């Protein structure tokens, strides 16, 4: 929306624009200030609003780009002792207006990481020799180098994390994102969050890579010249630099072909992790999905970039006419940026460049701090293109890559005059190409690319975080997957010209979209998955909880979508809105529910035998308790004059409570109706799978007869597709029923309820919402928002049932654990 609006406005009000193919001279600070004011007045205006709560970090933020936001809505924060992971949930069961955040942590390893450069005994002897060397250039270089001495000795130990990177969605055993973490002492590990509470280390890539180099004699290929002795200091340095990671980045998920024992080929998902080392080498690891650990590693290839002092890495993935190009963009601390070709063995449909392409050649000593590659569509050239942006000091370098019949076209330039201090963090919204940069003085710039006939230019504006949070210093920013929120690491800024005595590191959130923009994006979504758009649904949730009603325009637009489209996504969206509306009308408990109530005991005394308690007395006691409760509420500071609260707390003598209870019952009935519709649609899908995959009428662990009877039991449900499908299935089943039996008493479990099964002896079992089988084991899985449960797949389950069990929740789209 912002991109379209900016494009419609054209060149007006965008501040200083970058022209293609030339570098602009530095701009004086006075000119920058004038342009910023002009841009704010003449161009668009982004209203950033604070979103509570602010999450306080236990330790100081560490490393470059300490913030990263995953595709499954988890924010990783690199700190001096751990990686704090903040998971954003759009909880339909919570009536609080604050953002719902689930917090976990990946602790730093207790032991220091020692890189494998040779046999332990020989390495210890060499270290002692270098430390006591008479040559100060050797002894001092050795003692002060933290790669050689990570445990510290006379220096402080290296604790904490340098960088973290999230994989694409669908890489771990639950179909979520993996986390690659790089510690300060150069240990590169991959972690997964399999049970929501605990992070598990799946593999230590630093250890594996060190073993590979040791076995190969520290040579990249057999043709290399023999390496020197470990006792030579240059060789000692070389072996360390060739396995000291600088950055690592994940590719998108690609498809590889695996040959089975019967010579059949099957498609297998895989993902690549590129690791950039200090000496310029890049190791490309290939992992089979789902990634389970060491056994999922398919291959590891090392390529030489030829870049001295590399600083940053990013994947270039370009798609045009079903042809996929890939490469790696590498930046240097001295300034140059180039794309390296990557040959992907056994990957279907991928091509690469014939030779490296230099995007910026000059050794201008401006270090490349961060690189983002954004796929866009060029409206004038009518083809896809790639926008590469890199933070270089206080400037943003940009490069537009477009493949035409003439070959690869490269347009590049710099955007200057954005910040008066170096850029400390940069993030990009990949949906519309908007780039955000920040410097340490609490100023964030939003840059929107606008295409021209030749290349593009940027319209930008300033976001002053001091107007949102007060005086703050910023250490990192990250934008949410759908561009609704900006996460910022802040500490206290200067007060009356004085620096703060203590630094409190916090992760704070700022809205980048309005409720109307979020709602429109959800209605026009191409993803059609509520879980993948949690940041947008959270904005909608916040609005409904504040206003206590669903806006009319959203209701009408959603009803129209439901009428015209056959997708169940809009039904799930409607269910989400109704559940939030129901929560907004619930009366919040005035005191903690776990606290014992003393009034209850007083009332129970009057109910004891011999007291002559009547119904009138009981009613009087209840009303006394209610009046006492309302006095407590008043003393606690509840605002009685609040109109929103007043509608919920009207006394029954003027009939205020009945309409509210009727409204709640009406919403509850609507929720039931939408849930029933979604259940029936999923039942049809399950029955379709049963019909396709059961050649004989064997028991498929799906209660087929029960599901059919349940669908046909409602006379008001008239779906021709369902009736035809059920007719075919019953004909195939003949008169066989395959009933489910209670594992406790062996009685038949009737299918009368879609959520649970109750046998004649009263034993209750919950039903798996993916297969509708009763879960009669002690362990089962639950969806992220605790909407429904699902059973675990068993080894005897056929492939199609395992595929069904991998599905998300049919009500909220969230994954199942």
PDB file of C-alpha atoms in Angstrom, residues 285-392:
ATOM      1  CA  UNK A 285      26.163 -26.591   3.849  1.00  0.00           C
ATOM      2  CA  UNK A 286      23.229 -28.467   2.352  1.00  0.00           C
ATOM      3  CA  UNK A 287      20.623 -29.894   4.749  1.00  0.00           C
ATOM      4  CA  UNK A 288      17.788 -32.287   3.998  1.00  0.00           C
ATOM      5  CA  UNK A 289      14.421 -31.264   5.452  1.00  0.00           C
ATOM      6  CA  UNK A 290      13.148 -31.642   8.075  1.00  0.00           C
ATOM      7  CA  UNK A 291      16.521 -30.957   9.686  1.00  0.00           C
ATOM      8  CA  UNK A 292      17.017 -33.395  12.568  1.00  0.00           C
ATOM      9  CA  UNK A 293      20.761 -33.151  13.229  1.00  0.00           C
ATOM     10  CA  UNK A 294      24.046 -34.467  11.906  1.00  0.00           C
ATOM     11  CA  UNK A 295      22.347 -37.180   9.831  1.00  0.00           C
ATOM     12  CA  UNK A 296      20.427 -34.519   7.829  1.00  0.00           C
ATOM     13  CA  UNK A 297      23.623 -32.979   6.390  1.00  0.00           C
ATOM     14  CA  UNK A 298      23.802 -33.783   2.671  1.00  0.00           C
ATOM     15  CA  UNK A 299      27.022 -32.016   1.651  1.00  0.00           C
ATOM     16  CA  UNK A 300      29.448 -29.190   2.381  1.00  0.00           C
ATOM     17  CA  UNK A 301      31.319 -27.329  -0.378  1.00  0.00           C
ATOM     18  CA  UNK A 302      33.913 -24.589   0.143  1.00  0.00           C
ATOM     19  CA  UNK A 303      34.424 -21.813  -2.402  1.00  0.00           C
ATOM     20  CA  UNK A 304      36.919 -18.935  -2.454  1.00  0.00           C
ATOM     21  CA  UNK A 305      35.453 -15.431  -2.716  1.00  0.00           C
ATOM     22  CA  UNK A 306      38.704 -13.589  -3.327  1.00  0.00           C
ATOM     23  CA  UNK A 307      37.535 -10.748  -1.049  1.00  0.00           C
ATOM     24  CA  UNK A 308      39.983  -9.593   1.614  1.00  0.00           C
ATOM     25  CA  UNK A 309      38.592  -8.745   5.049  1.00  0.00           C
ATOM     26  CA  UNK A 310      34.993  -9.890   4.312  1.00  0.00           C
ATOM     27  CA  UNK A 311      32.358  -8.428   6.618  1.00  0.00           C
ATOM     28  CA  UNK A 312      28.865  -9.460   5.506  1.00  0.00           C
ATOM     29  CA  UNK A 313      26.970 -12.000   3.425  1.00  0.00           C
ATOM     30  CA  UNK A 314      23.549 -12.305   1.761  1.00  0.00           C
ATOM     31  CA  UNK A 315      21.808 -14.697  -0.655  1.00  0.00           C
ATOM     32  CA  UNK A 316      20.786 -13.498  -4.120  1.00  0.00           C
ATOM     33  CA  UNK A 317      17.802 -15.511  -5.380  1.00  0.00           C
ATOM     34  CA  UNK A 318      16.236 -14.374  -8.654  1.00  0.00           C
ATOM     35  CA  UNK A 319      13.314 -15.962 -10.477  1.00  0.00           C
ATOM     36  CA  UNK A 320      12.143 -15.166 -14.002  1.00  0.00           C
ATOM     37  CA  UNK A 321      10.078 -17.326 -16.386  1.00  0.00           C
ATOM     38  CA  UNK A 322      10.447 -20.335 -14.029  1.00  0.00           C
ATOM     39  CA  UNK A 323      14.242 -20.033 -14.244  1.00  0.00           C
ATOM     40  CA  UNK A 324      15.871 -19.554 -10.845  1.00  0.00           C
ATOM     41  CA  UNK A 325      19.226 -17.832 -10.470  1.00  0.00           C
ATOM     42  CA  UNK A 326      21.213 -17.947  -7.261  1.00  0.00           C
ATOM     43  CA  UNK A 327      24.417 -16.464  -5.919  1.00  0.00           C
ATOM     44  CA  UNK A 328      26.020 -15.019  -2.820  1.00  0.00           C
ATOM     45  CA  UNK A 329      26.516 -11.284  -2.246  1.00  0.00           C
ATOM     46  CA  UNK A 330      29.667 -10.620  -0.195  1.00  0.00           C
ATOM     47  CA  UNK A 331      30.707  -7.256   1.265  1.00  0.00           C
ATOM     48  CA  UNK A 332      34.142  -6.183   2.499  1.00  0.00           C
ATOM     49  CA  UNK A 333      35.321  -4.033   5.383  1.00  0.00           C
ATOM     50  CA  UNK A 334      37.281  -2.058   2.749  1.00  0.00           C
ATOM     51  CA  UNK A 335      34.230  -1.265   0.608  1.00  0.00           C
ATOM     52  CA  UNK A 336      33.825  -3.632  -2.394  1.00  0.00           C
ATOM     53  CA  UNK A 337      30.617  -5.636  -2.913  1.00  0.00           C
ATOM     54  CA  UNK A 338      30.267  -8.514  -5.394  1.00  0.00           C
ATOM     55  CA  UNK A 339      28.065 -11.485  -6.302  1.00  0.00           C
ATOM     56  CA  UNK A 340      29.662 -14.943  -6.437  1.00  0.00           C
ATOM     57  CA  UNK A 341      28.222 -17.781  -8.545  1.00  0.00           C
ATOM     58  CA  UNK A 342      27.016 -20.852  -6.630  1.00  0.00           C
ATOM     59  CA  UNK A 343      26.673 -24.198  -8.376  1.00  0.00           C
ATOM     60  CA  UNK A 344      23.914 -26.149  -6.660  1.00  0.00           C
ATOM     61  CA  UNK A 345      24.371 -29.843  -7.324  1.00  0.00           C
ATOM     62  CA  UNK A 346      21.171 -31.938  -7.609  1.00  0.00           C
ATOM     63  CA  UNK A 347      18.951 -28.879  -7.121  1.00  0.00           C
ATOM     64  CA  UNK A 348      16.111 -28.744  -9.643  1.00  0.00           C
ATOM     65  CA  UNK A 349      15.662 -25.697 -11.859  1.00  0.00           C
ATOM     66  CA  UNK A 350      18.549 -23.607 -10.523  1.00  0.00           C
ATOM     67  CA  UNK A 351      21.110 -21.758 -12.634  1.00  0.00           C
ATOM     68  CA  UNK A 352      23.972 -19.517 -11.640  1.00  0.00           C
ATOM     69  CA  UNK A 353      26.238 -16.818 -13.024  1.00  0.00           C
ATOM     70  CA  UNK A 354      29.177 -17.719 -15.251  1.00  0.00           C
ATOM     71  CA  UNK A 355      31.574 -15.465 -13.309  1.00  0.00           C
ATOM     72  CA  UNK A 356      31.563 -13.103 -10.295  1.00  0.00           C
ATOM     73  CA  UNK A 357      29.823  -9.737 -10.799  1.00  0.00           C
ATOM     74  CA  UNK A 358      31.197  -6.647  -9.049  1.00  0.00           C
ATOM     75  CA  UNK A 359      28.449  -4.390  -7.698  1.00  0.00           C
ATOM     76  CA  UNK A 360      30.876  -1.859  -6.132  1.00  0.00           C
ATOM     77  CA  UNK A 361      34.587  -1.937  -6.944  1.00  0.00           C
ATOM     78  CA  UNK A 362      36.142   0.987  -5.077  1.00  0.00           C
ATOM     79  CA  UNK A 363      38.340   0.372  -2.018  1.00  0.00           C
ATOM     80  CA  UNK A 364      36.982   3.523  -0.322  1.00  0.00           C
ATOM     81  CA  UNK A 365      37.446   2.244   3.265  1.00  0.00           C
ATOM     82  CA  UNK A 366      33.696   2.460   3.979  1.00  0.00           C
ATOM     83  CA  UNK A 367      32.928  -0.925   5.597  1.00  0.00           C
ATOM     84  CA  UNK A 368      29.847  -2.797   4.400  1.00  0.00           C
ATOM     85  CA  UNK A 369      27.915  -3.409   7.595  1.00  0.00           C
ATOM     86  CA  UNK A 370      24.673  -5.028   6.411  1.00  0.00           C
ATOM     87  CA  UNK A 371      23.261  -6.311   3.097  1.00  0.00           C
ATOM     88  CA  UNK A 372      19.624  -7.020   2.235  1.00  0.00           C
ATOM     89  CA  UNK A 373      18.425  -8.483  -1.074  1.00  0.00           C
ATOM     90  CA  UNK A 374      14.750  -7.819  -1.914  1.00  0.00           C
ATOM     91  CA  UNK A 375      12.886  -9.432  -4.860  1.00  0.00           C
ATOM     92  CA  UNK A 376      10.602  -6.884  -6.602  1.00  0.00           C
ATOM     93  CA  UNK A 377       8.608  -6.511  -9.817  1.00  0.00           C
ATOM     94  CA  UNK A 378       9.651  -3.770 -12.258  1.00  0.00           C
ATOM     95  CA  UNK A 379       6.439  -2.059 -13.490  1.00  0.00           C
ATOM     96  CA  UNK A 380       8.064  -0.478 -16.568  1.00  0.00           C
ATOM     97  CA  UNK A 381      10.248  -3.399 -17.681  1.00  0.00           C
ATOM     98  CA  UNK A 382       7.393  -5.855 -16.872  1.00  0.00           C
ATOM     99  CA  UNK A 383       9.723  -8.390 -15.272  1.00  0.00           C
ATOM    100  CA  UNK A 384      11.061  -9.368 -11.847  1.00  0.00           C
ATOM    101  CA  UNK A 385      14.204  -7.725 -10.486  1.00  0.00           C
ATOM    102  CA  UNK A 386      16.375  -7.730  -7.369  1.00  0.00           C
ATOM    103  CA  UNK A 387      17.096  -4.726  -5.189  1.00  0.00           C
ATOM    104  CA  UNK A 388      20.323  -5.019  -3.168  1.00  0.00           C
ATOM    105  CA  UNK A 389      20.795  -2.469  -0.377  1.00  0.00           C
ATOM    106  CA  UNK A 390      23.894  -2.234   1.809  1.00  0.00           C
ATOM    107  CA  UNK A 391      24.678  -0.015   4.797  1.00  0.00           C
ATOM    108  CA  UNK A 392      28.102   1.622   4.293  1.00  0.00           C
TER     109      UNK A 392
END
